[in-house]
Short mmCIF file of C-alpha atoms and ligand atoms in Angstrom, two decimals:
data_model
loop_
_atom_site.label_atom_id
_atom_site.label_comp_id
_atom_site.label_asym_id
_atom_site.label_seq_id
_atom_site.Cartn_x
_atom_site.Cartn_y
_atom_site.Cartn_z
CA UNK A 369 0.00 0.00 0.00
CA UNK A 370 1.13 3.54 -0.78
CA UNK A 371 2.20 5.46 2.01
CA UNK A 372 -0.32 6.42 4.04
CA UNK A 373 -1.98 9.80 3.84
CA UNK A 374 -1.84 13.30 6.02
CA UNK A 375 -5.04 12.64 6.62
CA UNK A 376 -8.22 10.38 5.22
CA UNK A 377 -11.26 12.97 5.55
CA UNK A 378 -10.88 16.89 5.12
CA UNK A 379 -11.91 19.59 7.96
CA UNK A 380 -15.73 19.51 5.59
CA UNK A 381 -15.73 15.52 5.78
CA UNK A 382 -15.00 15.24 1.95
CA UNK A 383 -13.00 11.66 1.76
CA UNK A 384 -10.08 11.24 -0.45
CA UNK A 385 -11.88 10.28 -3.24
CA UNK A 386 -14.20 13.30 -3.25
CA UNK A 387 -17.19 11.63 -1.50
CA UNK A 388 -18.87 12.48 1.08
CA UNK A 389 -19.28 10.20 4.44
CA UNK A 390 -22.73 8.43 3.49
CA UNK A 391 -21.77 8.19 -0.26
CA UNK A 392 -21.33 5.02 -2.18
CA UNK A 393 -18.50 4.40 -4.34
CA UNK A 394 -19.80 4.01 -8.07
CA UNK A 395 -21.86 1.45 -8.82
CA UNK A 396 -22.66 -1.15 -11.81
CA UNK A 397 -24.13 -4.29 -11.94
CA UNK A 398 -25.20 -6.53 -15.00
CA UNK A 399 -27.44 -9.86 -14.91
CA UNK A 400 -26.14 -12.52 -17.32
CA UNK A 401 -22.65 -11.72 -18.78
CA UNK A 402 -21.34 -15.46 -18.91
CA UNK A 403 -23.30 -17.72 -21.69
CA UNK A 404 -21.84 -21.63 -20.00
CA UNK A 405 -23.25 -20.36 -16.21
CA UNK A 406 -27.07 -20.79 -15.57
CA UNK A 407 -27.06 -17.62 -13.95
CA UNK A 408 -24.30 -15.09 -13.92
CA UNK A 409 -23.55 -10.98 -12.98
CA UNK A 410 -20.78 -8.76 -13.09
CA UNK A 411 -19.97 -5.53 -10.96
CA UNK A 412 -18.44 -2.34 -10.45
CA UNK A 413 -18.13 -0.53 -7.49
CA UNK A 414 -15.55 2.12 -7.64
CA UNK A 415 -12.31 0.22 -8.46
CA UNK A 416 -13.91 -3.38 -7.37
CA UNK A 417 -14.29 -5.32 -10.29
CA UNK A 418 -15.99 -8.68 -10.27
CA UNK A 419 -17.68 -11.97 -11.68
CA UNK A 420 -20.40 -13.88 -10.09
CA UNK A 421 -21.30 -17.33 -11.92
CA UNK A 422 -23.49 -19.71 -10.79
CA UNK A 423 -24.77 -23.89 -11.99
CA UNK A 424 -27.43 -25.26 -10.67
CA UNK A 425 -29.77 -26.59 -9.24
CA UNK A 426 -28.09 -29.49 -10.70
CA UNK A 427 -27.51 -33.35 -9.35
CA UNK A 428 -24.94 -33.22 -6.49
CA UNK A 429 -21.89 -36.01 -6.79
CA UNK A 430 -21.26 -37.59 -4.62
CA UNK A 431 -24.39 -38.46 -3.71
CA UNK A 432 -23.62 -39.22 0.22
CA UNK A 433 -23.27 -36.01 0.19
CA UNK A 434 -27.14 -34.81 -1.51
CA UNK A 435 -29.82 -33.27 1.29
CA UNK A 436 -32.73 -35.27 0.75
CA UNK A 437 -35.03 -32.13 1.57
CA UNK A 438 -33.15 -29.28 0.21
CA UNK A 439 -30.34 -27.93 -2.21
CA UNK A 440 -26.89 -28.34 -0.92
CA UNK A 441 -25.54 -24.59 -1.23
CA UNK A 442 -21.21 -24.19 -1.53
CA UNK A 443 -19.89 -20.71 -2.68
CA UNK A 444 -16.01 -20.21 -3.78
CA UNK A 445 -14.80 -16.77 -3.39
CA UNK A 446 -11.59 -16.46 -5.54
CA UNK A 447 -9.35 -13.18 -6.10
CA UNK A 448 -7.25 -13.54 -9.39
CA UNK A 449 -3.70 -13.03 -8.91
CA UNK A 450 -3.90 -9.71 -11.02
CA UNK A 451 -6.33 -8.53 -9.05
CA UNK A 452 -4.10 -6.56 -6.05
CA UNK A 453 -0.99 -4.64 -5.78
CA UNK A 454 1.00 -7.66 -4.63
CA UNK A 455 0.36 -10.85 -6.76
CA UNK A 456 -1.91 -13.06 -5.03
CA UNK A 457 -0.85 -16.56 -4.81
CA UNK A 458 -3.49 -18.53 -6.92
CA UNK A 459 -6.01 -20.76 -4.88
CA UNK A 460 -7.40 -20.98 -1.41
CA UNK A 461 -5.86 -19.38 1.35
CA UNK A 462 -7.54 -18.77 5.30
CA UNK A 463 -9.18 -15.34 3.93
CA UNK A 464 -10.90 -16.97 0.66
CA UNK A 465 -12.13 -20.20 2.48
CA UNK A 466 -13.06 -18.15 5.41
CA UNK A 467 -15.08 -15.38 3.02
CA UNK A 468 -16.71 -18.12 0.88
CA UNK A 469 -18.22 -19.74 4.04
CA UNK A 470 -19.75 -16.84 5.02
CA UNK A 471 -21.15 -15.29 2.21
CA UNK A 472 -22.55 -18.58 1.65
CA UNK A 473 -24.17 -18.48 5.45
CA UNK A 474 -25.17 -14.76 4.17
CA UNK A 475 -27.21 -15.92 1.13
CA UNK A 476 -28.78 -19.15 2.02
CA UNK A 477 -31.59 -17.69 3.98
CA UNK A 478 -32.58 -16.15 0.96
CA UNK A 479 -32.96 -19.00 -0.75
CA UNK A 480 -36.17 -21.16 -1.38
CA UNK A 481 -33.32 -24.91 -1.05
CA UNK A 482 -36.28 -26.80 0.24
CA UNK A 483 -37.49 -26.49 -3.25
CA UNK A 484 -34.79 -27.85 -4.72
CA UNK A 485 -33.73 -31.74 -3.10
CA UNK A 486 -30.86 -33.59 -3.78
CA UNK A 487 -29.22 -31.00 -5.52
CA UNK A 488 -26.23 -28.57 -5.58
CA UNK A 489 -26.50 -25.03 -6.63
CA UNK A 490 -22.51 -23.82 -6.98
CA UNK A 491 -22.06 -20.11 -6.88
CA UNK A 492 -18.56 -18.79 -8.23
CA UNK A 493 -17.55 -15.36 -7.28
CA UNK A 494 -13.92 -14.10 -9.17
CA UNK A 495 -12.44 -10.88 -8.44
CA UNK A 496 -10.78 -9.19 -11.09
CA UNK A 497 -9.84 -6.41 -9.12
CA UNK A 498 -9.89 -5.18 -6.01
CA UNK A 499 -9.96 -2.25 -3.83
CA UNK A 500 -11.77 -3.16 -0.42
CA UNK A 501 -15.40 -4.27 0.11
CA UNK A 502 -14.73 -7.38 -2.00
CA UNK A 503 -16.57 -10.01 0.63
CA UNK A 504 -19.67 -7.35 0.16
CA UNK A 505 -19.12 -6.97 -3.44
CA UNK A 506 -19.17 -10.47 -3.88
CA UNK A 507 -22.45 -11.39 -2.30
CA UNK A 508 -24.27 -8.44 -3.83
CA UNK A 509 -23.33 -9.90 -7.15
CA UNK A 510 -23.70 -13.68 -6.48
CA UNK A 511 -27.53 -12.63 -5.51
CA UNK A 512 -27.82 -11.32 -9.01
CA UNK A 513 -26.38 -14.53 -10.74
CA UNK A 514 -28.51 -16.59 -8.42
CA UNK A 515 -31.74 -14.39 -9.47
CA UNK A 516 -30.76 -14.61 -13.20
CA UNK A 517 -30.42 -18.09 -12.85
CA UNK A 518 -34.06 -18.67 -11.94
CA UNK A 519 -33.69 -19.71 -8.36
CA UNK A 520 -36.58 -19.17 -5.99
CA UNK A 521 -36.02 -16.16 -4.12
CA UNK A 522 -37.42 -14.91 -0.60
CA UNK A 523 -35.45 -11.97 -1.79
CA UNK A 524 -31.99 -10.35 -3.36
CA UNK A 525 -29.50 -10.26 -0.97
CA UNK A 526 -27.61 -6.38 -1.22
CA UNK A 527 -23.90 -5.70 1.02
CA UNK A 528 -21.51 -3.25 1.63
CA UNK A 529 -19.48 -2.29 4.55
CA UNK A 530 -19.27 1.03 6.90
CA UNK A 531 -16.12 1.71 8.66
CA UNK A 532 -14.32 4.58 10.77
CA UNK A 533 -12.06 6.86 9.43
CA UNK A 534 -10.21 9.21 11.09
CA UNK A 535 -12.92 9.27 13.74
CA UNK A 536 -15.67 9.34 11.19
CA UNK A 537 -18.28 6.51 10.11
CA UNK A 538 -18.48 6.38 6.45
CA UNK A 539 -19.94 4.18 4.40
CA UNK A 540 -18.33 1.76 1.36
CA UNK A 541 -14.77 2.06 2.23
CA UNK A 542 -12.15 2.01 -0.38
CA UNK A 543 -8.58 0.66 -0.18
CA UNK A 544 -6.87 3.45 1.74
CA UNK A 545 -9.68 3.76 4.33
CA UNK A 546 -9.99 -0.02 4.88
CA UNK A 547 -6.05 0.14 5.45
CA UNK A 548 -5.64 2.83 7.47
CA UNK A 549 -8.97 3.12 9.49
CA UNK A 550 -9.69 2.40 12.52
CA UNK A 551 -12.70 -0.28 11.89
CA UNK A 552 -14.43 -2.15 9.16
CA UNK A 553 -18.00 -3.46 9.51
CA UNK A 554 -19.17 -5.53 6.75
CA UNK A 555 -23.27 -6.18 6.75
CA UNK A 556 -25.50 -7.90 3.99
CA UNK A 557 -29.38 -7.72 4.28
CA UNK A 558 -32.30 -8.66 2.75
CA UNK A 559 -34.04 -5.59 2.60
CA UNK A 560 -37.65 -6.29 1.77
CA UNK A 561 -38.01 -8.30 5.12
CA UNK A 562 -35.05 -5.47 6.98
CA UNK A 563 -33.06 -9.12 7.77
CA UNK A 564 -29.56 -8.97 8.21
CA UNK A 565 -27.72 -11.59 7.01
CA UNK A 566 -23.94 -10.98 7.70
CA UNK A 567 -22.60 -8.74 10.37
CA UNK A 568 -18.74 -8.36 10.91
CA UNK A 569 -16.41 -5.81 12.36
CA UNK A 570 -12.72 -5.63 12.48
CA UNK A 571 -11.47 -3.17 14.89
CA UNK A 572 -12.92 -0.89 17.28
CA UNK A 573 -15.69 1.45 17.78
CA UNK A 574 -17.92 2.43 20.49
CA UNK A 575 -21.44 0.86 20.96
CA UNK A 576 -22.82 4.29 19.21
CA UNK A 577 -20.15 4.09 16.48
CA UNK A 578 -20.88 0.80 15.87
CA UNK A 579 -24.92 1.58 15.56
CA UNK A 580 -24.41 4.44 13.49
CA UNK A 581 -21.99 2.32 11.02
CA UNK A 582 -24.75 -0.39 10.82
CA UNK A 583 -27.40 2.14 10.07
CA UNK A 584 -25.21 3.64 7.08
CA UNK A 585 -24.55 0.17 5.93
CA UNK A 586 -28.25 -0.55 5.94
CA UNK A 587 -29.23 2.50 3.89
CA UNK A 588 -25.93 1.54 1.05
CA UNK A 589 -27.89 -1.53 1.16
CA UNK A 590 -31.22 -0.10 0.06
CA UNK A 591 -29.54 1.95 -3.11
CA UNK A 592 -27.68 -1.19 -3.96
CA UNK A 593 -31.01 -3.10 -3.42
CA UNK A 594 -32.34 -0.81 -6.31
CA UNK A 595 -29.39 -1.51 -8.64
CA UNK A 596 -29.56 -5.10 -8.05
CA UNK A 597 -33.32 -4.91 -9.46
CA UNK A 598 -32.53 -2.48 -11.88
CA UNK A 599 -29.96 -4.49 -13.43
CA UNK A 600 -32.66 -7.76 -13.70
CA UNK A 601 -35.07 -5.81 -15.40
CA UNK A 602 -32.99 -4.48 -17.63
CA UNK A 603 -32.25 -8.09 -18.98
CA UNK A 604 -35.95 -9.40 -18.13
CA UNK A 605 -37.98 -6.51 -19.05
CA UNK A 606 -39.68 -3.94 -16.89
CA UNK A 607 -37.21 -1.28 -17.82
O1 LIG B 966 -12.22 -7.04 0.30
P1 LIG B 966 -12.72 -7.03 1.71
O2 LIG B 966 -12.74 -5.63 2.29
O3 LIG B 966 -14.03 -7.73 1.87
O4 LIG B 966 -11.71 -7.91 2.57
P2 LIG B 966 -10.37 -7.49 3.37
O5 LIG B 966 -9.75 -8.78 3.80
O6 LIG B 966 -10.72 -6.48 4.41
O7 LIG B 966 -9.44 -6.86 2.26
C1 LIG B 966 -9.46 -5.50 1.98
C2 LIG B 966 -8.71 -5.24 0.71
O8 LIG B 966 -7.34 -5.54 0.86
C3 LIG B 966 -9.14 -6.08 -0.49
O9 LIG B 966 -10.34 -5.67 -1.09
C4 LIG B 966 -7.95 -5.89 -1.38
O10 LIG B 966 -8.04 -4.63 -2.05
C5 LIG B 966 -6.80 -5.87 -0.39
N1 LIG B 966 -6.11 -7.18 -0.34
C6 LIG B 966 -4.89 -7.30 -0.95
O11 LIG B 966 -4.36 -6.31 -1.48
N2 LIG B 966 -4.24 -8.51 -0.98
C7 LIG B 966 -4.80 -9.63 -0.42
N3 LIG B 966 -4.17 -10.80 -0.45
C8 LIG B 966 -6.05 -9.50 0.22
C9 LIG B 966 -6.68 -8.26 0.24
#
């Protein structure tokens, strides 16, 4: 990382990167980009770049290992090695197993799997580049491949993180605040039913901190929410 900066917000709370505290990084989603996945999205959010891909409901091998009453969910969270400053070294490490599992654990309730036994639905998320927010990112995307796939919803699931800065709680860090802040709290909801589905910080904040950070996080959600939607009707009609 570059050295780190004088300071992360001005005196008027304008951020490095122009924004204000409760702004979002740019955002861009489209549903179906891959023509081989049954479902598939890809994303922008500022710098973030990704692919979410996803098969199924299809027959699950071995079959030990098939739910006779629901869909077996797994979700592989992958960075490409191009996709940081420092080349990542390709293939699981502690940070990819440990982001799959939960943004598995962070979709699943929004998923009808009872409808779907003996089966495996396989959800791929590859990040092409990154610059902080990737585990949020991710999930907001996969949601989008799982909706264009024709899986039965409850509903889309939409994430992004709120951190502190510099003693401020802004919402969607980038890079340089995720480095240098002081926390990072990651939070993915399904906002028609106001359910949260992941909730992680890294760091600290007070108890009012931390409220305020989840209540940012919950209204990035909502705008993403409306991309999310946006971006399936513009492939399915409605728009
Ligand atoms: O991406 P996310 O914020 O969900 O996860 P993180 O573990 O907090 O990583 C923050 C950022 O650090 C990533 O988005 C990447 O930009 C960067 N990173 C990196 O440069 N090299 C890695 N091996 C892992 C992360």
């Amino acid at each position: 990382m570059a050295e780190e900066p004088e300071r992360l917000i001005a005196e008027d709370g304008t951020r490095l990167d122009g924004r204000k505290p409760d702004e979002l990084r740019p955002l861009r989603i489209q549903a179906g980009v891959l023509k081989r996945a049954d479902g598939s999205a890809y994303l922008e959010l500022g710098s973030n770049k990704i692919i979410a891909a996803v098969y199924g409901p299809r027959e699950l091998h071995p079959r030990h290992k098939q739910k006779p009453d629901r869909a077996v969910i797994r979700f592989r969270y992958n960075m490409a090695p191009f996709s940081v400053d420092e080349r990542k070294r390709p293939g699981p490490d502690r940070r990819s197993i440990e982001i799959s599992k939960l943004s598995k654990e962070a979709l699943e309730p929004a998923l009808f799997t009872e409808y779907y036994p003996r089966t495996a639905i396989d959800i791929f998320v590859e990040v092409l580049q990154a610059d902080a927010g990737t585990r949020c990112a991710g999930i907001t995307a996969a949601s989008v491949a799982l909706a264009d796939a024709g899986i039965e919803m409850k509903d889309l699931v939409a994430a992004v993180a709120a951190g502190k800065v510099d003693g401020h709680i802004v919402l969607d860090p980038m890079y340089y605040e995720d480095g240098y802040g002081e926390a990072d709290v990651p939070l993915a909801m399904m906002p028609k039913y106001d359910a949260i589905t992941l909730l992680q910080m890294d760091g600290n904040m007070t108890e009012d901190e931390f409220k305020e950070a989840v209540r940012l996080a919950k209204k990035g959600c909502k705008i993403i929410y409306r991309e999310q939607r946006r971006a399936l009707k513009r492939k399915y009609g409605g728009e």
